[in-house]
mmCIF file of C-alpha atoms in Angstrom:
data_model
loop_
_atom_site.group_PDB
_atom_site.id
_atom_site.type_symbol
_atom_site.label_atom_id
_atom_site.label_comp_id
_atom_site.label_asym_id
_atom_site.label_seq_id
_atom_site.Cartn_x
_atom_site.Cartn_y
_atom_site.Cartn_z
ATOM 1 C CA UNK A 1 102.631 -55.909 6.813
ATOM 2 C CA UNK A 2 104.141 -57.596 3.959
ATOM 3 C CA UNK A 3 107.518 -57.847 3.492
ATOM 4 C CA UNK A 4 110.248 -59.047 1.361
ATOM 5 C CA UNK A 5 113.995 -58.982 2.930
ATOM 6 C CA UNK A 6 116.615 -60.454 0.615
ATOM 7 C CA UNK A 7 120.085 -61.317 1.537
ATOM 8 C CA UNK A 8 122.704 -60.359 1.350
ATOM 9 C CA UNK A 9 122.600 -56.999 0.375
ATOM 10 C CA UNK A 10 125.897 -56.974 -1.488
ATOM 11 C CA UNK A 11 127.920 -59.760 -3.014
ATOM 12 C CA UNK A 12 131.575 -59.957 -4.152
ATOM 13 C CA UNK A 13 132.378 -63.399 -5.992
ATOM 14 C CA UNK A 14 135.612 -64.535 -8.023
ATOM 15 C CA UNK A 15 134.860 -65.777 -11.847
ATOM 16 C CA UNK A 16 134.036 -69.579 -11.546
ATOM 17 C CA UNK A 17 131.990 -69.480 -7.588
ATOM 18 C CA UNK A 18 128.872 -70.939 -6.909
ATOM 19 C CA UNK A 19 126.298 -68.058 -5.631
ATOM 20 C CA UNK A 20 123.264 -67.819 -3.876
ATOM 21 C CA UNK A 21 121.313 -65.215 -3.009
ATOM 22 C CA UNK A 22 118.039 -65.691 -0.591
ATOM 23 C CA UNK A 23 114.382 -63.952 -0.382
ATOM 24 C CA UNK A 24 112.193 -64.686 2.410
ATOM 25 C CA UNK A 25 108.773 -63.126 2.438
ATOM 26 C CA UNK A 26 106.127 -62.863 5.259
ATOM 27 C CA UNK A 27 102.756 -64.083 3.848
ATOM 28 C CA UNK A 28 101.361 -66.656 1.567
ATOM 29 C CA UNK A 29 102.480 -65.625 -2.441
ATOM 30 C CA UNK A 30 100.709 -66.324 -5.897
ATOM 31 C CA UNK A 31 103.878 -66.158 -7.259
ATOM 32 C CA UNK A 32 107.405 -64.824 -6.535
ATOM 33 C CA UNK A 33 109.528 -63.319 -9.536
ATOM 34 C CA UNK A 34 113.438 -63.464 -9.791
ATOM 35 C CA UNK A 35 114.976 -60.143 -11.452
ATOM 36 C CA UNK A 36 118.042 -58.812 -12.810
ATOM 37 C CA UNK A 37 118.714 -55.261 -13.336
ATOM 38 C CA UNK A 38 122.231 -54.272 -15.182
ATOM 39 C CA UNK A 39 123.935 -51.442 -14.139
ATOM 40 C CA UNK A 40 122.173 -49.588 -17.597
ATOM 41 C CA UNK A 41 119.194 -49.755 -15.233
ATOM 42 C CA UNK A 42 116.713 -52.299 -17.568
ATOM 43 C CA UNK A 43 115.113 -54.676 -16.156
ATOM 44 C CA UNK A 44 114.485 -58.205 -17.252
ATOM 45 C CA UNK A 45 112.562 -61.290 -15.758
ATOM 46 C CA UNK A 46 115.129 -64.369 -14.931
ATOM 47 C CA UNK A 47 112.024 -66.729 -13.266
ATOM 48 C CA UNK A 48 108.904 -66.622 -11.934
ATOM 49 C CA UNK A 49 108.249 -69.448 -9.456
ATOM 50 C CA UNK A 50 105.211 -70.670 -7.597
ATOM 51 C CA UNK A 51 106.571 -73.312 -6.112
ATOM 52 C CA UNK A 52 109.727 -76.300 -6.799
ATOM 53 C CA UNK A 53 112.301 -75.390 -8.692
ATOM 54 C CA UNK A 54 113.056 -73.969 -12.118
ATOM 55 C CA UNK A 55 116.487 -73.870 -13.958
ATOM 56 C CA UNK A 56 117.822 -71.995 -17.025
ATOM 57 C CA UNK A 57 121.317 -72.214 -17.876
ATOM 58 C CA UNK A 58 123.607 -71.526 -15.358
ATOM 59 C CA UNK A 59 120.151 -70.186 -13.247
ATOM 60 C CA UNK A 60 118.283 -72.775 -10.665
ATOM 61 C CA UNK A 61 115.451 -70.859 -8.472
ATOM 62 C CA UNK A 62 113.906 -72.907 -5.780
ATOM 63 C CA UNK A 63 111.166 -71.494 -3.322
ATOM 64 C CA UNK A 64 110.000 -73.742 -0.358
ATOM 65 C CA UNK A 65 106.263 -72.768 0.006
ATOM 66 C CA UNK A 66 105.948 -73.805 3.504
ATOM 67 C CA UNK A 67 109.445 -71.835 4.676
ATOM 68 C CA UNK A 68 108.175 -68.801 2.759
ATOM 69 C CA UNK A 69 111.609 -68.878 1.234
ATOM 70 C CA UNK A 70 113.344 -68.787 -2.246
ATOM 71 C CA UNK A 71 116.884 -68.801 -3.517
ATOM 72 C CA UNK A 72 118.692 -67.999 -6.860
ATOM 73 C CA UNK A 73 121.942 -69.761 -7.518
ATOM 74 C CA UNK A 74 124.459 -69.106 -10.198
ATOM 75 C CA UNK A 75 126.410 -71.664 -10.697
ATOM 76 C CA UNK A 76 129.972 -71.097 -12.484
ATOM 77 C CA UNK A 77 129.879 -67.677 -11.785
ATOM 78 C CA UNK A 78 131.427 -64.821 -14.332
ATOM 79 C CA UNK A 79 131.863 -61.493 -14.296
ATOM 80 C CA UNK A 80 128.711 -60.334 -17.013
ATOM 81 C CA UNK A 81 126.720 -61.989 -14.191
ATOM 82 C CA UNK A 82 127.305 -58.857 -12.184
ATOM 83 C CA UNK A 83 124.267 -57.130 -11.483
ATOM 84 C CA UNK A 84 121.174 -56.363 -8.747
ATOM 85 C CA UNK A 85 119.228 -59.395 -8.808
ATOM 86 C CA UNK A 86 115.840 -58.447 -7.236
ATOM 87 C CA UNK A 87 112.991 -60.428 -5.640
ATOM 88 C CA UNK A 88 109.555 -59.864 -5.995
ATOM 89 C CA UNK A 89 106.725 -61.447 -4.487
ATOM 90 C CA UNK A 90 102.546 -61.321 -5.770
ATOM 91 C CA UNK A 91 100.995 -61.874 -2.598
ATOM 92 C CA UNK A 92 97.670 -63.935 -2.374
ATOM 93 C CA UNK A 93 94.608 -62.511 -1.462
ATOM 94 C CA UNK A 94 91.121 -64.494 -0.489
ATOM 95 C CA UNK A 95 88.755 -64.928 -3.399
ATOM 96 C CA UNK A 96 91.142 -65.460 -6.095
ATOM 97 C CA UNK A 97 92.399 -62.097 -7.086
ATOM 98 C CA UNK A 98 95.915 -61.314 -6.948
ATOM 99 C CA UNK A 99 97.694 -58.932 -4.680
ATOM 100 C CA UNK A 100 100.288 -56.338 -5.667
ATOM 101 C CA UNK A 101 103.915 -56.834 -6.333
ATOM 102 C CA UNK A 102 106.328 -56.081 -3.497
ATOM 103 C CA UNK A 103 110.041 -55.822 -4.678
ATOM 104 C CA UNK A 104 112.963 -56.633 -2.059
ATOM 105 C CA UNK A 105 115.789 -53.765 -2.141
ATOM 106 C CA UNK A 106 117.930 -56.129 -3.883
ATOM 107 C CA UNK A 107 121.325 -57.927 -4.038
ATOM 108 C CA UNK A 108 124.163 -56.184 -5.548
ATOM 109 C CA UNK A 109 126.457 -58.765 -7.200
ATOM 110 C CA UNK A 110 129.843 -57.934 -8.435
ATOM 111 C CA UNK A 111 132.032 -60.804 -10.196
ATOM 112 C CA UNK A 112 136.011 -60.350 -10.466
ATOM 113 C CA UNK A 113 137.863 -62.185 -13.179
ATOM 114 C CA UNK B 1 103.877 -53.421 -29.809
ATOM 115 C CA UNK B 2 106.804 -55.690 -29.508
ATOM 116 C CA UNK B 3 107.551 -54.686 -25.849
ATOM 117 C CA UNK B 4 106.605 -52.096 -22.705
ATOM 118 C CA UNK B 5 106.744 -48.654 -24.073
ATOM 119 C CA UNK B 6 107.672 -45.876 -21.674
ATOM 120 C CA UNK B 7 107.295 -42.208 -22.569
ATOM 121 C CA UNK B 8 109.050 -39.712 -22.236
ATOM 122 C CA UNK B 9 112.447 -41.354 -21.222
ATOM 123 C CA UNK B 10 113.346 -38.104 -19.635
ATOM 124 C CA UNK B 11 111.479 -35.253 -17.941
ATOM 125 C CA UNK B 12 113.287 -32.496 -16.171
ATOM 126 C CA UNK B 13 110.361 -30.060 -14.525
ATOM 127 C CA UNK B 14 109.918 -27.330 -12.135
ATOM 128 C CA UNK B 15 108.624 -27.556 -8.800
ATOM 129 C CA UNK B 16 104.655 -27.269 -8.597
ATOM 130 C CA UNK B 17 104.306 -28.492 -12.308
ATOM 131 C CA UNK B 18 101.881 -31.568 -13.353
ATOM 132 C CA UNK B 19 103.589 -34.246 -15.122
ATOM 133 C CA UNK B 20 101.803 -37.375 -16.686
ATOM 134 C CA UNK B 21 104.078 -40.634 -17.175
ATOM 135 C CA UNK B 22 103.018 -42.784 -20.287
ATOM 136 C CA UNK B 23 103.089 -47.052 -20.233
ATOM 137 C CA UNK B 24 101.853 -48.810 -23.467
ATOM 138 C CA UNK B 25 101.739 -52.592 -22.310
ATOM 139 C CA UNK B 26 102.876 -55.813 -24.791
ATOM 140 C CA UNK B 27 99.716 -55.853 -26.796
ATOM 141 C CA UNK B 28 96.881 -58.318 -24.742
ATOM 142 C CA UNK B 29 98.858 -57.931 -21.457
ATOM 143 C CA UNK B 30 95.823 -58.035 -19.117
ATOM 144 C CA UNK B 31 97.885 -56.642 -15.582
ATOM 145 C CA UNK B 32 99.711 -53.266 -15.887
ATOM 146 C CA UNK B 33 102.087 -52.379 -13.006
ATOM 147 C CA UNK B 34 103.372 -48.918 -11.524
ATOM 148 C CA UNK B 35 106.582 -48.671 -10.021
ATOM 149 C CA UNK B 36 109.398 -46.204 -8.980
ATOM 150 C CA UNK B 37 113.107 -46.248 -8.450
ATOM 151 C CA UNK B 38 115.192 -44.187 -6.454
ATOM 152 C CA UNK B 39 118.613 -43.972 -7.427
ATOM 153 C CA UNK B 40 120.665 -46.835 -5.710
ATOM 154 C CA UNK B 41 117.674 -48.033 -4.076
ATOM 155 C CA UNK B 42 115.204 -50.922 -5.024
ATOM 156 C CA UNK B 43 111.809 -50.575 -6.672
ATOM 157 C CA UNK B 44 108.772 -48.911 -5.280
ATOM 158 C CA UNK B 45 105.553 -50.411 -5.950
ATOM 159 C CA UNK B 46 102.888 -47.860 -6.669
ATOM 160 C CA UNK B 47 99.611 -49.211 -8.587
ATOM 161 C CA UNK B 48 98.425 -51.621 -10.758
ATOM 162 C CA UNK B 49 95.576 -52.491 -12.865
ATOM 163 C CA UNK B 50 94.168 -55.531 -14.540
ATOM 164 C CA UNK B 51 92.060 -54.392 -17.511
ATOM 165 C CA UNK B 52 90.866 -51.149 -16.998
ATOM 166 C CA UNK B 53 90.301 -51.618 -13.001
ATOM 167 C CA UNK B 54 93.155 -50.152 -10.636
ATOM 168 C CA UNK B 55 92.849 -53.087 -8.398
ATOM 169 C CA UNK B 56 95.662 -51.735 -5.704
ATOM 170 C CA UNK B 57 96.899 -47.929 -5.017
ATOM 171 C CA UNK B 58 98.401 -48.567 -1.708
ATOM 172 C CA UNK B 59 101.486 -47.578 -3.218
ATOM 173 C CA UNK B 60 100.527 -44.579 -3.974
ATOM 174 C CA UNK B 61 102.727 -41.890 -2.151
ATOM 175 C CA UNK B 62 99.673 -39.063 -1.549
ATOM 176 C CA UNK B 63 96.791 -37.862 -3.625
ATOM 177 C CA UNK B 64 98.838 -35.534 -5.896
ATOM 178 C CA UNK B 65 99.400 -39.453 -7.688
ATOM 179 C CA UNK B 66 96.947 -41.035 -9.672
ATOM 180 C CA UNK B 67 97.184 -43.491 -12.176
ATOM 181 C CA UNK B 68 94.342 -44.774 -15.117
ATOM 182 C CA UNK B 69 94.339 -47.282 -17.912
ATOM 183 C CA UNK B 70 90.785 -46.298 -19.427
ATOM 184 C CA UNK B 71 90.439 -48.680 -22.046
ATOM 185 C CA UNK B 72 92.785 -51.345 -20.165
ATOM 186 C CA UNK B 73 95.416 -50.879 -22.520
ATOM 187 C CA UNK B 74 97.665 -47.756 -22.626
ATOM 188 C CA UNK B 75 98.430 -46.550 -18.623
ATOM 189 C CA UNK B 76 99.189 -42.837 -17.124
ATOM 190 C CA UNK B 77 100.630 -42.093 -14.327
ATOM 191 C CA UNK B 78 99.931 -38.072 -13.217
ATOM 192 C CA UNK B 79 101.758 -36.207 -10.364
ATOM 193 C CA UNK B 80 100.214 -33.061 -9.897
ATOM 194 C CA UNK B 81 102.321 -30.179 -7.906
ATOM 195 C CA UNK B 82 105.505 -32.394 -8.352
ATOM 196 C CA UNK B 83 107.926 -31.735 -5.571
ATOM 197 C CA UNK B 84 111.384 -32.830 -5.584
ATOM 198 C CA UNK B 85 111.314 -35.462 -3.600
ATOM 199 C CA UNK B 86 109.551 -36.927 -6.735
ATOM 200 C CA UNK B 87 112.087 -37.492 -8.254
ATOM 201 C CA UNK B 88 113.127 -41.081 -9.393
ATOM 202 C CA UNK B 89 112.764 -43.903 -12.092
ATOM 203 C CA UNK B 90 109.273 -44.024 -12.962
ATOM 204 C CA UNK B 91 108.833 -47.691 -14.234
ATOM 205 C CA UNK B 92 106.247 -49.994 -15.759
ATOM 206 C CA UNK B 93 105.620 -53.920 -16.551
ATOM 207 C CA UNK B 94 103.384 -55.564 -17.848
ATOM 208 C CA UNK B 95 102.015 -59.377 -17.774
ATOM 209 C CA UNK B 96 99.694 -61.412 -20.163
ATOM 210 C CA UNK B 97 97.571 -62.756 -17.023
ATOM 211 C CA UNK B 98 97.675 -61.496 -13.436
ATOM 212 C CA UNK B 99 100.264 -63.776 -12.165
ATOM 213 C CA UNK B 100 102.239 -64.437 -15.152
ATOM 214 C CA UNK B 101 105.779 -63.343 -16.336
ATOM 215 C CA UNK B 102 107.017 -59.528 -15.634
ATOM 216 C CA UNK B 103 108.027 -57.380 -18.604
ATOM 217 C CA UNK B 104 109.350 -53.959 -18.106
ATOM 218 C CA UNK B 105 109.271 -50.999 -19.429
ATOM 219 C CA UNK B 106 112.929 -49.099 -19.828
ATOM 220 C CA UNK B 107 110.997 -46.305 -17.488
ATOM 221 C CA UNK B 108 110.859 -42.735 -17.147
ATOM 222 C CA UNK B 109 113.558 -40.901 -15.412
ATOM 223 C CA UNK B 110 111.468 -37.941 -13.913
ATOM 224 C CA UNK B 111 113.762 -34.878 -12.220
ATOM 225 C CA UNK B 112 111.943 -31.780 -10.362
ATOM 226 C CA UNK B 113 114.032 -28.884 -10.113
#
């Protein structure tokens, strides 16, 4: 089966931390996406990785191919970074196509000033 | 258009009624993705297509759900004999190539009374 556990499942930070949040998944990907949902419910894309390390403002994603593992950090945390951040993986099928997108139930992250 | 249209925003129906679910991608996006929300929970994949073909509808929760992008544009999603426990965040996204960056829709927020 494939699966996608995130942790942890909740998150309470004060203004200025350093977060991470982890994804591990249990087959080989095509591509894993980092997401953020605000408490409006929208959805937007923060990164989509397939492998290294990718960094946009105060956002670094890494994913270790071989450990089947990625993290988000937030560095300099602050309280409009509260949110669900939510993993999602495309897992790799043979012959080239892509498989379908399995979502992780999320990390709820709340930032106090 | 300039982003992943979802209509209606809201549908409030009765038990045993069909409902069809409308996603109009980002213009050229080839891959077209179903999804659902529960409240507090984290997305459900359903189905998704790239082009025209539904390439994956393991997600699908029973045969009273079927989805169909006919001229690999424009996507419905139908639930025939809705019950309540069909109730949720009916969401779409959209990418320009089958492993590329997610963009969402702002979703459907389907209640069966």
């Amino acid at each position: 089966k494939n699966e996608v556990e995130q942790s942890p499942q909740n998150l309470t930070a004060q203004e200025g931390e350093f977060i991470t949040i982890n994804c591990s998944y249990s087959v080989g990907i095509s591509a894993l996406h980092w997401l953020q949902q605000h408490p409006g419910g929208g959805i937007v894309s923060l990164f989509m990785l397939s492998s290294g390390k990718k960094k946009h403002g105060r956002l670094i994603a890494t994913i270790n191919i071989q450990e089947k593992h990625s993290s988000l950090h937030i560095t300099a945390s602050h309280p409009r970074d509260s949110a669900v951040y939510i993993c999602a993986v495309r897992f790799g099928y043979d012959g080239g196509s892509q498989g379908n997108l399995i979502f992780g139930k999320g990390t709820k992250l709340s930032v106090k000033p | 258009g300039a982003g992943v249209s979802q209509s209606p925003r809201y549908k409030v129906t009765k038990r045993g009624q069909d409902v069809a679910l409308r996603c109009d991608p980002i213009s050229g996006h080839v891959s077209l993705y179903w999804y659902r929300q529960a409240l507090g929970q984290g997305p459900e994949f359903l189905t998704y297509f790239n082009y025209e073909a539904q390439q994956d509808k393991s997600g699908l929760p029973n045969d009273r759900f079927s989805a169909e992008r006919p001229e690999g544009s424009i996507s419905t999603l139908t639930i025939q004999r809705t019950e309540q426990r069909d109730s949720a965040m009916y969401r779409c996204a959209s990418s320009l190539w089958s492993a590329g960056e997610l963009f969402f829709g702002e979703g459907s927020r389907l209640t069966v009374l």
